[in-house]
mmCIF file of C-alpha atoms in Angstrom:
data_model
loop_
_atom_site.group_PDB
_atom_site.id
_atom_site.type_symbol
_atom_site.label_atom_id
_atom_site.label_comp_id
_atom_site.label_asym_id
_atom_site.label_seq_id
_atom_site.Cartn_x
_atom_site.Cartn_y
_atom_site.Cartn_z
ATOM 1 C CA MET A 139 0.000 0.000 0.000
ATOM 2 C CA LYS A 140 1.215 3.527 -0.808
ATOM 3 C CA ILE A 141 0.154 6.974 0.319
ATOM 4 C CA ASN A 142 0.982 10.462 -0.939
ATOM 5 C CA LEU A 143 3.268 12.031 1.655
ATOM 6 C CA LYS A 144 1.546 15.368 1.138
ATOM 7 C CA GLN A 145 -1.464 13.975 3.015
ATOM 8 C CA VAL A 146 0.644 13.475 6.139
ATOM 9 C CA ILE A 147 2.449 16.808 6.346
ATOM 10 C CA PRO A 148 0.799 19.846 8.025
ATOM 11 C CA LYS A 149 0.757 23.059 5.996
ATOM 12 C CA ILE A 150 2.005 25.120 8.941
ATOM 13 C CA THR A 151 5.208 24.441 10.929
ATOM 14 C CA ARG A 152 5.360 24.437 14.732
ATOM 15 C CA LYS A 153 6.628 28.032 14.614
ATOM 16 C CA GLY A 154 3.845 29.138 12.296
ATOM 17 C CA TYR A 155 5.684 29.209 8.970
ATOM 18 C CA LYS A 156 3.661 28.285 5.885
ATOM 19 C CA VAL A 157 4.917 25.201 4.024
ATOM 20 C CA GLU A 158 4.936 25.355 0.221
ATOM 21 C CA PHE A 159 4.408 22.134 -1.741
ATOM 22 C CA LYS A 160 5.479 21.305 -5.285
ATOM 23 C CA GLU A 161 5.184 17.850 -6.768
ATOM 24 C CA ASN A 162 6.020 16.000 -9.942
ATOM 25 C CA LYS A 163 5.660 12.372 -10.951
ATOM 26 C CA ASN A 164 8.053 10.963 -8.329
ATOM 27 C CA ASN A 165 9.110 13.702 -5.930
ATOM 28 C CA LEU A 166 7.586 16.127 -3.469
ATOM 29 C CA SER A 167 9.340 19.441 -2.804
ATOM 30 C CA LEU A 168 8.751 21.090 0.577
ATOM 31 C CA ARG A 169 9.963 24.503 1.653
ATOM 32 C CA TYR A 170 9.260 27.312 4.060
ATOM 33 C CA LYS A 171 10.846 30.666 4.767
ATOM 34 C CA ALA A 172 12.019 31.575 8.249
ATOM 35 C CA GLY A 173 12.956 35.218 7.951
ATOM 36 C CA SER A 174 15.723 35.443 5.381
ATOM 37 C CA ARG A 175 16.437 31.712 5.586
ATOM 38 C CA THR A 176 14.787 29.114 3.335
ATOM 39 C CA VAL A 177 14.379 25.542 4.590
ATOM 40 C CA GLU A 178 13.632 22.897 1.976
ATOM 41 C CA LEU A 179 13.657 19.195 1.239
ATOM 42 C CA VAL A 180 12.979 17.209 -1.915
ATOM 43 C CA THR A 181 11.653 13.820 -0.842
ATOM 44 C CA GLN A 182 9.792 10.906 -2.365
ATOM 45 C CA LYS A 183 6.218 11.667 -3.288
ATOM 46 C CA GLU A 184 4.771 8.380 -2.077
ATOM 47 C CA LEU A 185 5.365 6.419 1.125
ATOM 48 C CA ASN A 186 5.419 2.651 0.780
ATOM 49 C CA LEU A 187 3.546 1.432 3.851
ATOM 50 C CA ASP A 188 5.442 -1.844 4.190
ATOM 51 C CA TYR A 189 6.954 -3.724 7.135
ATOM 52 C CA LYS A 190 10.247 -1.807 7.009
ATOM 53 C CA PHE A 191 8.496 1.570 7.138
ATOM 54 C CA PHE A 192 6.570 0.764 10.322
ATOM 55 C CA GLU A 193 9.549 -1.013 11.896
ATOM 56 C CA GLY A 194 11.598 2.152 11.357
ATOM 57 C CA LEU A 195 8.826 4.321 12.752
ATOM 58 C CA GLY A 196 8.748 2.157 15.884
ATOM 59 C CA LEU A 197 12.514 2.515 16.281
ATOM 60 C CA ALA A 198 12.287 6.283 15.844
ATOM 61 C CA ILE A 199 9.450 6.642 18.351
ATOM 62 C CA GLY A 200 11.480 4.543 20.800
ATOM 63 C CA ASP A 201 14.880 6.251 20.666
ATOM 64 C CA GLY A 202 14.285 9.385 18.592
ATOM 65 C CA LEU A 203 13.779 12.963 19.749
ATOM 66 C CA ASN A 204 9.994 13.122 19.998
ATOM 67 C CA TYR A 205 9.525 16.197 22.185
ATOM 68 C CA PRO A 206 11.966 18.840 20.903
ATOM 69 C CA SER A 207 11.712 22.401 22.144
ATOM 70 C CA ILE A 208 10.074 24.886 19.785
ATOM 71 C CA ASN A 209 13.514 26.267 18.912
ATOM 72 C CA ASN A 210 15.106 22.883 18.189
ATOM 73 C CA PRO A 211 14.835 22.006 14.461
ATOM 74 C CA HIS A 212 16.644 18.646 14.714
ATOM 75 C CA PHE A 213 15.655 15.002 14.623
ATOM 76 C CA ASN A 214 18.048 12.924 16.749
ATOM 77 C CA PHE A 215 18.339 9.178 17.167
ATOM 78 C CA ALA A 216 20.880 7.419 19.393
ATOM 79 C CA ASN A 217 21.528 3.795 20.325
ATOM 80 C CA THR A 218 24.369 1.581 21.550
ATOM 81 C CA ASN A 219 23.498 -1.173 19.069
ATOM 82 C CA PHE A 220 25.166 -0.324 15.747
ATOM 83 C CA LYS A 221 22.871 -2.672 13.790
ATOM 84 C CA VAL A 222 19.846 -0.763 15.129
ATOM 85 C CA ILE A 223 21.533 2.477 14.070
ATOM 86 C CA LYS A 224 21.953 0.999 10.584
ATOM 87 C CA LYS A 225 18.217 0.271 10.388
ATOM 88 C CA MET A 226 17.449 3.881 11.329
ATOM 89 C CA ASP A 227 19.975 5.232 8.829
ATOM 90 C CA ILE A 228 18.271 3.273 6.021
ATOM 91 C CA TRP A 229 14.832 4.435 7.196
ATOM 92 C CA ILE A 230 15.807 8.122 7.194
ATOM 93 C CA LYS A 231 17.273 7.795 3.715
ATOM 94 C CA LYS A 232 13.891 6.581 2.446
ATOM 95 C CA PHE A 233 12.939 10.273 2.646
ATOM 96 C CA LYS A 234 15.929 11.209 0.440
ATOM 97 C CA VAL A 235 17.571 13.184 3.240
ATOM 98 C CA LYS A 236 21.051 14.132 2.022
ATOM 99 C CA ARG A 237 22.649 15.843 5.009
ATOM 100 C CA ILE A 238 22.976 13.484 7.958
ATOM 101 C CA PHE A 239 25.310 14.149 10.894
ATOM 102 C CA TYR A 240 26.863 11.120 12.617
ATOM 103 C CA ALA A 241 28.502 11.206 16.055
ATOM 104 C CA LEU A 242 30.239 8.307 17.788
ATOM 105 C CA ASN A 243 30.471 8.594 21.584
ATOM 106 C CA ILE A 244 33.198 6.440 23.118
ATOM 107 C CA PRO A 245 34.054 5.816 26.810
ATOM 108 C CA LEU A 246 37.550 6.967 27.778
ATOM 109 C CA LYS A 247 38.708 3.398 28.486
ATOM 110 C CA CYS A 248 37.367 1.994 25.215
ATOM 111 C CA LYS A 249 39.654 0.800 22.395
ATOM 112 C CA ASP A 250 39.112 3.643 19.955
ATOM 113 C CA GLN A 251 40.238 2.217 16.628
ATOM 114 C CA LYS A 252 38.327 -1.043 16.919
ATOM 115 C CA THR A 253 35.092 0.780 17.840
ATOM 116 C CA ILE A 254 35.531 3.395 15.112
ATOM 117 C CA LYS A 255 36.172 0.700 12.496
ATOM 118 C CA SER A 256 33.052 -1.183 13.613
ATOM 119 C CA ALA A 257 30.909 1.968 13.303
ATOM 120 C CA LEU A 258 32.312 2.881 9.879
ATOM 121 C CA THR A 259 31.800 -0.651 8.558
ATOM 122 C CA GLU A 260 28.213 -0.932 9.820
ATOM 123 C CA LEU A 261 27.147 2.431 8.378
ATOM 124 C CA ASN A 262 29.385 2.316 5.292
ATOM 125 C CA LEU A 263 30.990 5.658 6.142
ATOM 126 C CA THR A 264 34.440 7.139 5.702
ATOM 127 C CA ARG A 265 36.351 8.472 8.728
ATOM 128 C CA SER A 266 35.658 12.070 7.694
ATOM 129 C CA GLN A 267 31.878 11.466 7.789
ATOM 130 C CA ILE A 268 31.644 10.770 11.514
ATOM 131 C CA LYS A 269 32.628 12.858 14.526
ATOM 132 C CA VAL A 270 34.177 10.990 17.446
ATOM 133 C CA TYR A 271 33.751 12.160 21.037
ATOM 134 C CA ARG A 272 35.442 10.607 24.059
ATOM 135 C CA LEU A 273 33.225 11.043 27.092
ATOM 136 C CA GLU A 274 34.044 10.268 30.703
ATOM 137 C CA ARG A 275 30.486 9.397 31.773
ATOM 138 C CA THR A 276 29.679 7.172 28.789
ATOM 139 C CA LYS A 277 29.716 3.472 29.732
ATOM 140 C CA ARG A 278 29.191 1.966 26.269
ATOM 141 C CA PRO A 279 29.918 3.220 22.738
ATOM 142 C CA SER A 280 26.883 4.746 21.041
ATOM 143 C CA ILE A 281 26.108 6.449 17.749
ATOM 144 C CA MET A 282 23.856 9.450 17.305
ATOM 145 C CA ILE A 283 22.248 10.379 13.994
ATOM 146 C CA GLN A 284 21.075 13.958 13.580
ATOM 147 C CA VAL A 285 19.033 15.477 10.752
ATOM 148 C CA SER A 286 18.153 19.159 10.590
ATOM 149 C CA GLY A 287 15.490 21.151 8.809
ATOM 150 C CA MET A 288 12.346 19.943 7.120
ATOM 151 C CA PHE A 289 12.661 16.265 8.083
ATOM 152 C CA GLN A 290 11.591 17.007 11.663
ATOM 153 C CA HIS A 291 8.384 18.580 10.347
ATOM 154 C CA ILE A 292 7.590 15.336 8.497
ATOM 155 C CA TYR A 293 8.638 12.959 11.273
ATOM 156 C CA LEU A 294 6.730 14.547 14.158
ATOM 157 C CA ASN A 295 3.427 13.903 12.372
ATOM 158 C CA LEU A 296 3.930 10.320 11.233
ATOM 159 C CA PHE A 297 2.918 8.451 14.389
ATOM 160 C CA SER A 298 -0.228 10.480 15.086
ATOM 161 C CA TYR A 299 -1.301 10.152 11.445
ATOM 162 C CA PHE A 300 -0.799 6.366 11.255
ATOM 163 C CA LYS A 301 -1.750 5.474 14.840
ATOM 164 C CA GLU A 302 -5.134 3.901 14.061
ATOM 165 C CA TYR A 303 -3.769 2.163 10.968
ATOM 166 C CA ILE A 304 -0.987 0.604 13.064
ATOM 167 C CA LEU A 305 -3.443 -0.613 15.681
ATOM 168 C CA ASN A 306 -5.776 -2.264 13.195
ATOM 169 C CA ASN A 307 -3.397 -3.576 10.521
ATOM 170 C CA LYS A 308 -1.593 -6.761 11.607
ATOM 171 C CA GLU A 309 1.601 -6.279 9.578
ATOM 172 C CA ALA A 310 1.953 -2.596 10.513
ATOM 173 C CA ARG A 311 1.222 -3.331 14.188
ATOM 174 C CA ARG A 312 3.744 -6.164 14.429
ATOM 175 C CA ALA A 313 6.430 -4.177 12.603
ATOM 176 C CA PHE A 314 5.914 -1.100 14.789
ATOM 177 C CA ILE A 315 5.966 -3.101 18.039
ATOM 178 C CA SER A 316 9.090 -4.982 16.932
ATOM 179 C CA GLY A 317 10.904 -1.741 16.096
ATOM 180 C CA LEU A 318 9.767 -0.089 19.323
ATOM 181 C CA PHE A 319 10.920 -3.097 21.353
ATOM 182 C CA ALA A 320 14.367 -2.949 19.734
ATOM 183 C CA ALA A 321 14.631 0.603 21.072
ATOM 184 C CA GLU A 322 12.734 0.490 24.385
ATOM 185 C CA GLY A 323 12.351 -3.201 25.192
ATOM 186 C CA HIS A 324 14.068 -5.476 27.691
ATOM 187 C CA VAL A 325 14.165 -9.211 28.324
ATOM 188 C CA LYS A 326 14.525 -9.729 32.062
ATOM 189 C CA HIS A 327 15.856 -13.021 33.406
ATOM 190 C CA SER A 328 15.030 -14.804 36.650
ATOM 191 C CA VAL A 329 17.475 -16.050 39.284
ATOM 192 C CA TYR A 330 17.252 -19.440 37.527
ATOM 193 C CA GLY A 331 18.516 -18.044 34.231
ATOM 194 C CA THR A 332 15.123 -18.317 32.538
ATOM 195 C CA PRO A 333 12.946 -15.630 30.915
ATOM 196 C CA GLU A 334 10.970 -13.834 33.633
ATOM 197 C CA THR A 335 9.550 -10.689 32.051
ATOM 198 C CA ILE A 336 9.384 -8.941 28.702
ATOM 199 C CA MET A 337 8.926 -5.204 29.091
ATOM 200 C CA PHE A 338 8.818 -1.815 27.388
ATOM 201 C CA THR A 339 10.083 1.160 29.409
ATOM 202 C CA PHE A 340 8.779 4.694 28.914
ATOM 203 C CA ASN A 341 8.857 8.145 30.479
ATOM 204 C CA ALA A 342 5.809 8.405 32.759
ATOM 205 C CA LYS A 343 5.476 12.163 32.238
ATOM 206 C CA LYS A 344 5.681 12.251 28.442
ATOM 207 C CA GLU A 345 4.878 8.766 27.152
ATOM 208 C CA LYS A 346 1.819 7.549 29.052
ATOM 209 C CA GLU A 347 -0.327 7.613 25.875
ATOM 210 C CA LEU A 348 2.334 5.638 24.007
ATOM 211 C CA ALA A 349 2.395 3.041 26.800
ATOM 212 C CA LEU A 350 -1.397 2.681 26.648
ATOM 213 C CA PHE A 351 -1.180 2.333 22.860
ATOM 214 C CA VAL A 352 1.389 -0.475 23.187
ATOM 215 C CA LYS A 353 -0.894 -2.232 25.667
ATOM 216 C CA LYS A 354 -3.758 -2.020 23.124
ATOM 217 C CA CYS A 355 -1.513 -3.439 20.386
ATOM 218 C CA LEU A 356 -0.475 -6.340 22.602
ATOM 219 C CA LYS A 357 -4.101 -7.052 23.440
ATOM 220 C CA LYS A 358 -4.790 -7.365 19.693
ATOM 221 C CA GLU A 359 -2.180 -10.140 19.702
ATOM 222 C CA GLU A 360 -3.870 -11.820 22.709
ATOM 223 C CA ILE A 361 -0.963 -10.847 24.959
ATOM 224 C CA ASN A 362 -2.057 -9.844 28.450
ATOM 225 C CA SER A 363 0.148 -7.023 29.700
ATOM 226 C CA LYS A 364 0.219 -4.739 32.732
ATOM 227 C CA ILE A 365 1.392 -1.182 33.369
ATOM 228 C CA LYS A 366 3.584 -0.222 36.304
ATOM 229 C CA ILE A 367 4.840 3.221 37.329
ATOM 230 C CA GLY A 368 8.279 3.024 38.901
ATOM 231 C CA ARG A 369 10.799 5.386 40.386
ATOM 232 C CA ARG A 370 12.349 8.316 38.537
ATOM 233 C CA CYS A 371 9.290 8.800 36.319
ATOM 234 C CA SER A 372 9.627 5.409 34.623
ATOM 235 C CA LEU A 373 6.571 3.638 33.268
ATOM 236 C CA THR A 374 6.693 -0.002 32.249
ATOM 237 C CA VAL A 375 4.422 -2.109 30.063
ATOM 238 C CA TYR A 376 5.282 -5.688 30.918
ATOM 239 C CA PHE A 377 4.079 -9.264 30.708
ATOM 240 C CA THR A 378 5.115 -12.560 32.208
ATOM 241 C CA ASP A 379 3.806 -16.095 31.604
ATOM 242 C CA TYR A 380 5.322 -18.224 28.870
ATOM 243 C CA ASN A 381 2.109 -18.123 26.820
ATOM 244 C CA ASN A 382 2.450 -14.336 26.515
ATOM 245 C CA MET A 383 6.187 -14.466 25.855
ATOM 246 C CA LEU A 384 5.883 -17.146 23.172
ATOM 247 C CA ARG A 385 3.088 -15.227 21.452
ATOM 248 C CA PHE A 386 5.313 -12.158 21.442
ATOM 249 C CA TYR A 387 8.174 -14.176 19.953
ATOM 250 C CA LEU A 388 5.951 -15.774 17.287
ATOM 251 C CA MET A 389 4.454 -12.425 16.232
ATOM 252 C CA GLY A 390 8.016 -11.215 15.519
ATOM 253 C CA GLY A 391 8.243 -8.890 18.511
ATOM 254 C CA LEU A 392 11.954 -9.684 18.949
ATOM 255 C CA ASP A 393 12.906 -9.694 15.261
ATOM 256 C CA SER A 394 14.244 -6.116 15.077
ATOM 257 C CA SER A 395 16.941 -6.758 17.675
ATOM 258 C CA GLU A 396 19.151 -9.798 17.129
ATOM 259 C CA GLN A 397 20.774 -9.156 20.517
ATOM 260 C CA LYS A 398 17.503 -9.311 22.475
ATOM 261 C CA LYS A 399 16.181 -12.214 20.428
ATOM 262 C CA GLU A 400 19.333 -14.250 21.092
ATOM 263 C CA LYS A 401 19.110 -13.474 24.799
ATOM 264 C CA PHE A 402 15.490 -14.646 24.956
ATOM 265 C CA LEU A 403 16.227 -17.912 23.098
ATOM 266 C CA SER A 404 19.274 -18.538 25.270
ATOM 267 C CA LEU A 405 17.215 -18.077 28.450
ATOM 268 C CA LEU A 406 14.446 -20.221 27.013
ATOM 269 C CA ASN A 407 16.859 -23.136 26.713
ATOM 270 C CA ASN A 408 17.146 -23.129 30.508
ATOM 271 C CA ALA A 409 13.379 -23.241 31.035
ATOM 272 C CA LYS A 410 11.257 -26.293 31.632
ATOM 273 C CA ILE A 411 7.984 -26.002 29.728
ATOM 274 C CA ASP A 412 5.173 -28.516 30.133
ATOM 275 C CA VAL A 413 2.627 -28.792 27.340
ATOM 276 C CA HIS A 414 -0.843 -29.953 28.319
ATOM 277 C CA ILE A 415 -3.299 -30.946 25.587
ATOM 278 C CA LYS A 416 -6.976 -31.149 26.428
ATOM 279 C CA GLY A 417 -8.794 -34.214 25.226
ATOM 280 C CA ASP A 418 -12.194 -34.253 23.529
#
């Protein structure tokens, strides 16, 4: 299924600037004037609403900058998993964004060259295309992608526009949840080394509606989840019980993160599962 991107984009920016649209057979040109400065982007005219699109949207909603200040024109995405960063890089480029800023944050004690080489290989970049920062408080290497200008205006409207479609379309729902889990999900193990809980963690102040939406999506998959508000404004959507966890695995909920999927399968090997079949 495809949709004209023009349908998704508001005609007025958050700061009140009027967006001008021009389209041809394949492309959509967007621009607005902010004083003497012109902001523009030529992107694809149609969005292909496939699995990869909704997986990427889930990733972005999970680890992207979703509540920027009115004066912040950037879209940011950061993660410690370089393969997840690669998925987001591909997703952003679907919109034909040409200027992307990459930053690699490395702990002081980390082996620089090995980490830099890994980042460059995963994203297919040259050394001059990525900035490297050595930070004292960083525990693990992470990469941040930043895009300025018109892309933020497109991105901030995608989830609200497609929310009902995601909830009611099986492929879109499963792709979105899988991408979101790769960004915000955790597989918690028990003291016996078995899977105990699968959870999504959110900000209780800003993401309560998102948490409720995830709970609705899980219910569509016959997964019974609960919501818990923790310390430091954390809000968790979680479920236990092997029936719920296996349904989540079978729907592809772990597919967007090889790391988390491998952890779950490894823990599952330690579990004892009895199967009871009812007779006629």
